[in-house]
CSV table of N, CA and C in Angstrom, one decimal:
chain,number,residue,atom,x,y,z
A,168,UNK,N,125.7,95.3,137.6
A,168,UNK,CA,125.7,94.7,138.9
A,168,UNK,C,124.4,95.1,139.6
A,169,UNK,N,124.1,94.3,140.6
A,169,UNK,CA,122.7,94.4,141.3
A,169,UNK,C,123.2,95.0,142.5
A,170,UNK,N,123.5,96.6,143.2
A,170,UNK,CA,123.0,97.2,144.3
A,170,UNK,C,122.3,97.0,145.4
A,171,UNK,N,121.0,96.3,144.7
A,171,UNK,CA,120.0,96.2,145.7
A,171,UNK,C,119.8,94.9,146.2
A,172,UNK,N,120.2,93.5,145.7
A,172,UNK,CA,120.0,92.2,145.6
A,172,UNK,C,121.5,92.2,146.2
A,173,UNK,N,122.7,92.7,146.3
A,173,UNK,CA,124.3,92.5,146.7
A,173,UNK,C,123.8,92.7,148.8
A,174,UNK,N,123.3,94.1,148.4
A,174,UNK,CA,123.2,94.6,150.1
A,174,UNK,C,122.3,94.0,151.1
A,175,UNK,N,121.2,93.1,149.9
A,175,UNK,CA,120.1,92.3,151.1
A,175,UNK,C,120.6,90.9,151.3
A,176,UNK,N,121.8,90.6,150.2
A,176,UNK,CA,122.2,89.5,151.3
A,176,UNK,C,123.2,89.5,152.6
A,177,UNK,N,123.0,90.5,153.0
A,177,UNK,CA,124.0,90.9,154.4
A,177,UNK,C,125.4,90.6,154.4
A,178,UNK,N,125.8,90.8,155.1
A,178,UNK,CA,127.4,90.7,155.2
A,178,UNK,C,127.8,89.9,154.5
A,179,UNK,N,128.4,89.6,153.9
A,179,UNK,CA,129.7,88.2,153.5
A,179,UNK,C,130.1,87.6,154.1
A,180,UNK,N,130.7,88.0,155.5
A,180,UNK,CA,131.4,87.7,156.2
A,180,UNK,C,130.5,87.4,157.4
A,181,UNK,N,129.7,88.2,157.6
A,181,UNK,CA,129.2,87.2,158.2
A,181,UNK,C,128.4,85.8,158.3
A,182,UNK,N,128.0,85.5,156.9
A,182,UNK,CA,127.1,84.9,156.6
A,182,UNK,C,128.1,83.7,156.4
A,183,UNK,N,129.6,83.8,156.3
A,183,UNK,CA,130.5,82.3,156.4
A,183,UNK,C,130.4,82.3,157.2
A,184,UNK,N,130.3,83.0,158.3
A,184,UNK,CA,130.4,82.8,159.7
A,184,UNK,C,129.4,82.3,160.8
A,185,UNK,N,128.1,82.4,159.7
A,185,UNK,CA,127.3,81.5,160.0
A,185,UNK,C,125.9,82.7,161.1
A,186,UNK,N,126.3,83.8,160.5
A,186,UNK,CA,124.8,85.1,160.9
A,186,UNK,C,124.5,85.6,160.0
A,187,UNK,N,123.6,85.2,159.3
A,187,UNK,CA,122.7,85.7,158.0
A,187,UNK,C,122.2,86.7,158.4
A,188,UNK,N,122.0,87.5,159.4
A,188,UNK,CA,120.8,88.6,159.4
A,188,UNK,C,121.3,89.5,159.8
A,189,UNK,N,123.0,90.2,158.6
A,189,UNK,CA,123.5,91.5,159.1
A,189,UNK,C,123.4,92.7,158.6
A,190,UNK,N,122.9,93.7,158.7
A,190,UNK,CA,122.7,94.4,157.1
A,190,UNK,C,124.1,95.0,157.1
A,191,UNK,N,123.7,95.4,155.6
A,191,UNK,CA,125.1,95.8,154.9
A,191,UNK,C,125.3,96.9,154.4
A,192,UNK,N,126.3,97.5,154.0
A,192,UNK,CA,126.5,98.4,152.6
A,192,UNK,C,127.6,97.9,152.0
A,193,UNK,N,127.9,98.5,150.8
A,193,UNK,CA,128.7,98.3,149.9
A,193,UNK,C,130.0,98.7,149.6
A,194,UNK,N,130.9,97.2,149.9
A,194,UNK,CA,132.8,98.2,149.9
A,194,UNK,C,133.2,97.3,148.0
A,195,UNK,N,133.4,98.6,147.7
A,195,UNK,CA,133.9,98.3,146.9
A,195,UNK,C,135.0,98.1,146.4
A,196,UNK,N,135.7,96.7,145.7
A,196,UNK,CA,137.2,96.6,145.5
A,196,UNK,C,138.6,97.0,145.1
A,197,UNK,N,139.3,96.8,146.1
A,197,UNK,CA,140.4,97.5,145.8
A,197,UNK,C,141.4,96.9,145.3
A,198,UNK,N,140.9,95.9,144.5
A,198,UNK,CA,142.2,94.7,144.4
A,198,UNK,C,142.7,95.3,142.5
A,199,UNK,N,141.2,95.9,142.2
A,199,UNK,CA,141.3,95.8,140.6
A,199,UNK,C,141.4,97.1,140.5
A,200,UNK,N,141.8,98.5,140.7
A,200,UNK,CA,142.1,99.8,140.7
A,200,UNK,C,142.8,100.3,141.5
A,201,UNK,N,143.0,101.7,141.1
A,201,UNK,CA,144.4,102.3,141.8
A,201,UNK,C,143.9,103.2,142.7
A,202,UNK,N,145.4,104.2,143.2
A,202,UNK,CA,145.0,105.2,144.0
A,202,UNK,C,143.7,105.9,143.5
A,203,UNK,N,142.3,106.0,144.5
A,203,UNK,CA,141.9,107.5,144.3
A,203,UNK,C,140.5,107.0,143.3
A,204,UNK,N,140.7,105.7,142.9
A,204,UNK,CA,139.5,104.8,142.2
A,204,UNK,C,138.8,104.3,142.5
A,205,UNK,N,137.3,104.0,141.9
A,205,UNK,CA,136.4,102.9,142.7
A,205,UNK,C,135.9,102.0,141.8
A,206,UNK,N,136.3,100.7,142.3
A,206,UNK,CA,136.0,99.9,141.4
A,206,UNK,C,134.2,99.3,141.3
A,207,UNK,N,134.1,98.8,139.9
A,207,UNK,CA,132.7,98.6,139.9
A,207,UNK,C,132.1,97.2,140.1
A,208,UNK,N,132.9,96.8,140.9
A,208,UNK,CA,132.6,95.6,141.5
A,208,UNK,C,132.6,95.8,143.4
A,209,UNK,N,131.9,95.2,143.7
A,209,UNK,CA,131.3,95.2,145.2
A,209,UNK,C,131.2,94.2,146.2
A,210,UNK,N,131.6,94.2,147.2
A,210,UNK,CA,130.9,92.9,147.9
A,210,UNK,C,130.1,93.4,148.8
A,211,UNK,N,128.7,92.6,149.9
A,211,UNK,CA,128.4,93.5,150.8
A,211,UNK,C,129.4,93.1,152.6
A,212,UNK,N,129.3,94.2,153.2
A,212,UNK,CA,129.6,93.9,154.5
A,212,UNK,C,129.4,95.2,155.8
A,213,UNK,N,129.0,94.4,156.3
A,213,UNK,CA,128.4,95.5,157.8
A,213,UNK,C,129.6,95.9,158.3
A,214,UNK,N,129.5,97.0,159.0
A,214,UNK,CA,130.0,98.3,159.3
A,214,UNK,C,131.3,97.7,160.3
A,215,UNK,N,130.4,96.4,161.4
A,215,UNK,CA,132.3,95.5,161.6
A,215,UNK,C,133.4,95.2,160.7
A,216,UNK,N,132.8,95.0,160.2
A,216,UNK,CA,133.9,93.8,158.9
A,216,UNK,C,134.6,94.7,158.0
A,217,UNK,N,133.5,95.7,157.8
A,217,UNK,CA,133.8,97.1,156.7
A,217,UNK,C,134.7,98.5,157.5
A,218,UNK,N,134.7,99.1,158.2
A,218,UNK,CA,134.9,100.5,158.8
A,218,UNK,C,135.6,100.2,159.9
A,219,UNK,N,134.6,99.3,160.8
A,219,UNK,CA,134.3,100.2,162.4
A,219,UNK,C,134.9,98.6,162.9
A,220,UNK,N,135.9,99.1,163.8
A,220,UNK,CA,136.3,98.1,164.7
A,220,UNK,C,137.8,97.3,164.3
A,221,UNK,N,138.3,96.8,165.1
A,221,UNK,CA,139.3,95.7,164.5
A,221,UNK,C,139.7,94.6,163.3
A,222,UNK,N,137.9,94.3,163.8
A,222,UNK,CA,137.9,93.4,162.2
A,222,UNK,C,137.8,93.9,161.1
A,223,UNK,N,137.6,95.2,160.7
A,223,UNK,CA,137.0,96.3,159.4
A,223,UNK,C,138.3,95.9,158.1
A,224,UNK,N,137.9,96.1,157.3
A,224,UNK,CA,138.7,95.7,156.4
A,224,UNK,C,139.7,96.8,155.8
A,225,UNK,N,139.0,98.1,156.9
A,225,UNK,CA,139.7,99.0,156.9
A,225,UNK,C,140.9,99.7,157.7
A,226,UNK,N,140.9,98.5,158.2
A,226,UNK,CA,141.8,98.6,159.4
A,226,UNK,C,143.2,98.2,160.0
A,227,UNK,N,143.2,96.8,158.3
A,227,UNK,CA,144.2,96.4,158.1
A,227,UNK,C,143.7,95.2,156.9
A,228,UNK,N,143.9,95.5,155.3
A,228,UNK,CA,143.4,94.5,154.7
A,228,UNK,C,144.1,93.6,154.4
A,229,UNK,N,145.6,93.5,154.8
A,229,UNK,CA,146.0,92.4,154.7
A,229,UNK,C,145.6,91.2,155.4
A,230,UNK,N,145.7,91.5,157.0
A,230,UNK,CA,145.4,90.5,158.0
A,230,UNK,C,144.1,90.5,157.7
A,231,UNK,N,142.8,91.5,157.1
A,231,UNK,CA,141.7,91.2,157.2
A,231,UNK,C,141.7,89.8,156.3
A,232,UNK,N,141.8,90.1,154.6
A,232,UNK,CA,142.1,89.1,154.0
A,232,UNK,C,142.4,87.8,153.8
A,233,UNK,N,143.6,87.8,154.9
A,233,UNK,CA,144.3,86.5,155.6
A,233,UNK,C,143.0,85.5,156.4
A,234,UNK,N,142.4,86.4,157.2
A,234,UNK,CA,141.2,85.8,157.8
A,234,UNK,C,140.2,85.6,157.4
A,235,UNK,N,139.7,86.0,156.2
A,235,UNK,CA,138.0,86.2,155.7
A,235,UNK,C,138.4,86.0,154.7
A,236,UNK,N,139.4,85.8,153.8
A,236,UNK,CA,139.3,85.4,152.0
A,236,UNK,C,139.7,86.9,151.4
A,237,UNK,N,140.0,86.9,150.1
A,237,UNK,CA,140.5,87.7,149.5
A,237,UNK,C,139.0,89.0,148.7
A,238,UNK,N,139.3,89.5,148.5
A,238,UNK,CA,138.3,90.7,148.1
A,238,UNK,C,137.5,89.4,146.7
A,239,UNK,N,138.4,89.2,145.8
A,239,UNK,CA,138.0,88.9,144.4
A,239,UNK,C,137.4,87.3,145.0
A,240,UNK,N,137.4,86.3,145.5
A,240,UNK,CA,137.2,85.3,146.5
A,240,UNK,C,135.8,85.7,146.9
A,241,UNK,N,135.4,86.4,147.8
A,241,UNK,CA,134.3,86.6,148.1
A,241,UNK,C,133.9,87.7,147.2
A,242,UNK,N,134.2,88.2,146.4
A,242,UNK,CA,133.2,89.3,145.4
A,242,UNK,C,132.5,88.0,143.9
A,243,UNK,N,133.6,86.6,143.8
A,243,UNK,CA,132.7,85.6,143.4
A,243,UNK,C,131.9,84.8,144.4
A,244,UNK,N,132.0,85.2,145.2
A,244,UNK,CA,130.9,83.5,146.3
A,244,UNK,C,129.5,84.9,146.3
A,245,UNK,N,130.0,86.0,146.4
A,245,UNK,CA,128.5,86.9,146.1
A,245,UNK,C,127.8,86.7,144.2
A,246,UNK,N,128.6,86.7,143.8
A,246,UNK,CA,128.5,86.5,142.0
A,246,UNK,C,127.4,85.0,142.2
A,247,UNK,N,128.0,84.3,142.9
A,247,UNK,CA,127.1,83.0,143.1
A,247,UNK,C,125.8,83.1,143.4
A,248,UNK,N,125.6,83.3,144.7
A,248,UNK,CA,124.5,83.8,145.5
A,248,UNK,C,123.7,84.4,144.7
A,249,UNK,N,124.2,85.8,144.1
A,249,UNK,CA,122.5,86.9,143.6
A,249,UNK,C,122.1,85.7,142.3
């Protein structure tokens, strides 16, 4: 996987949403591992979408999901892109 080329295309999420210029880091998926694991696939997303705030995917990932696509869904539309 590319690290460095995943995080400079900014958010995911934002960038369906039509703001290309958010930076990012990297959440890694939880769809394909268990408690306590990290998987070695990634998508990128800024610190809204990811952590901090209502929308964070941490916050609630079902409803996030419901709204923004599924982890494996946007971990391929990034697979596209790099």
């Amino acid at each position: 996987m590319h690290e460095g080329k995943t995080a400079d295309l900014g958010c995911i999420v934002c960038r369906n949403l039509g703001f290309y210029e958010s930076p990012a880091t990297l959440h890694h998926l939880r769809c394909d591992v268990g408690m306590g694991q990290r998987s070695k696939r990634y998508i990128p997303l800024c610190p809204r979408h990811h952590q901090q705030g209502p929308d964070a995917f941490h916050s609630g990932s079902r409803s996030w999901q419901d709204r923004f696509g599924t982890e494996e869904e946007l971990w391929e539309q990034v697979q596209a892109l790099i």
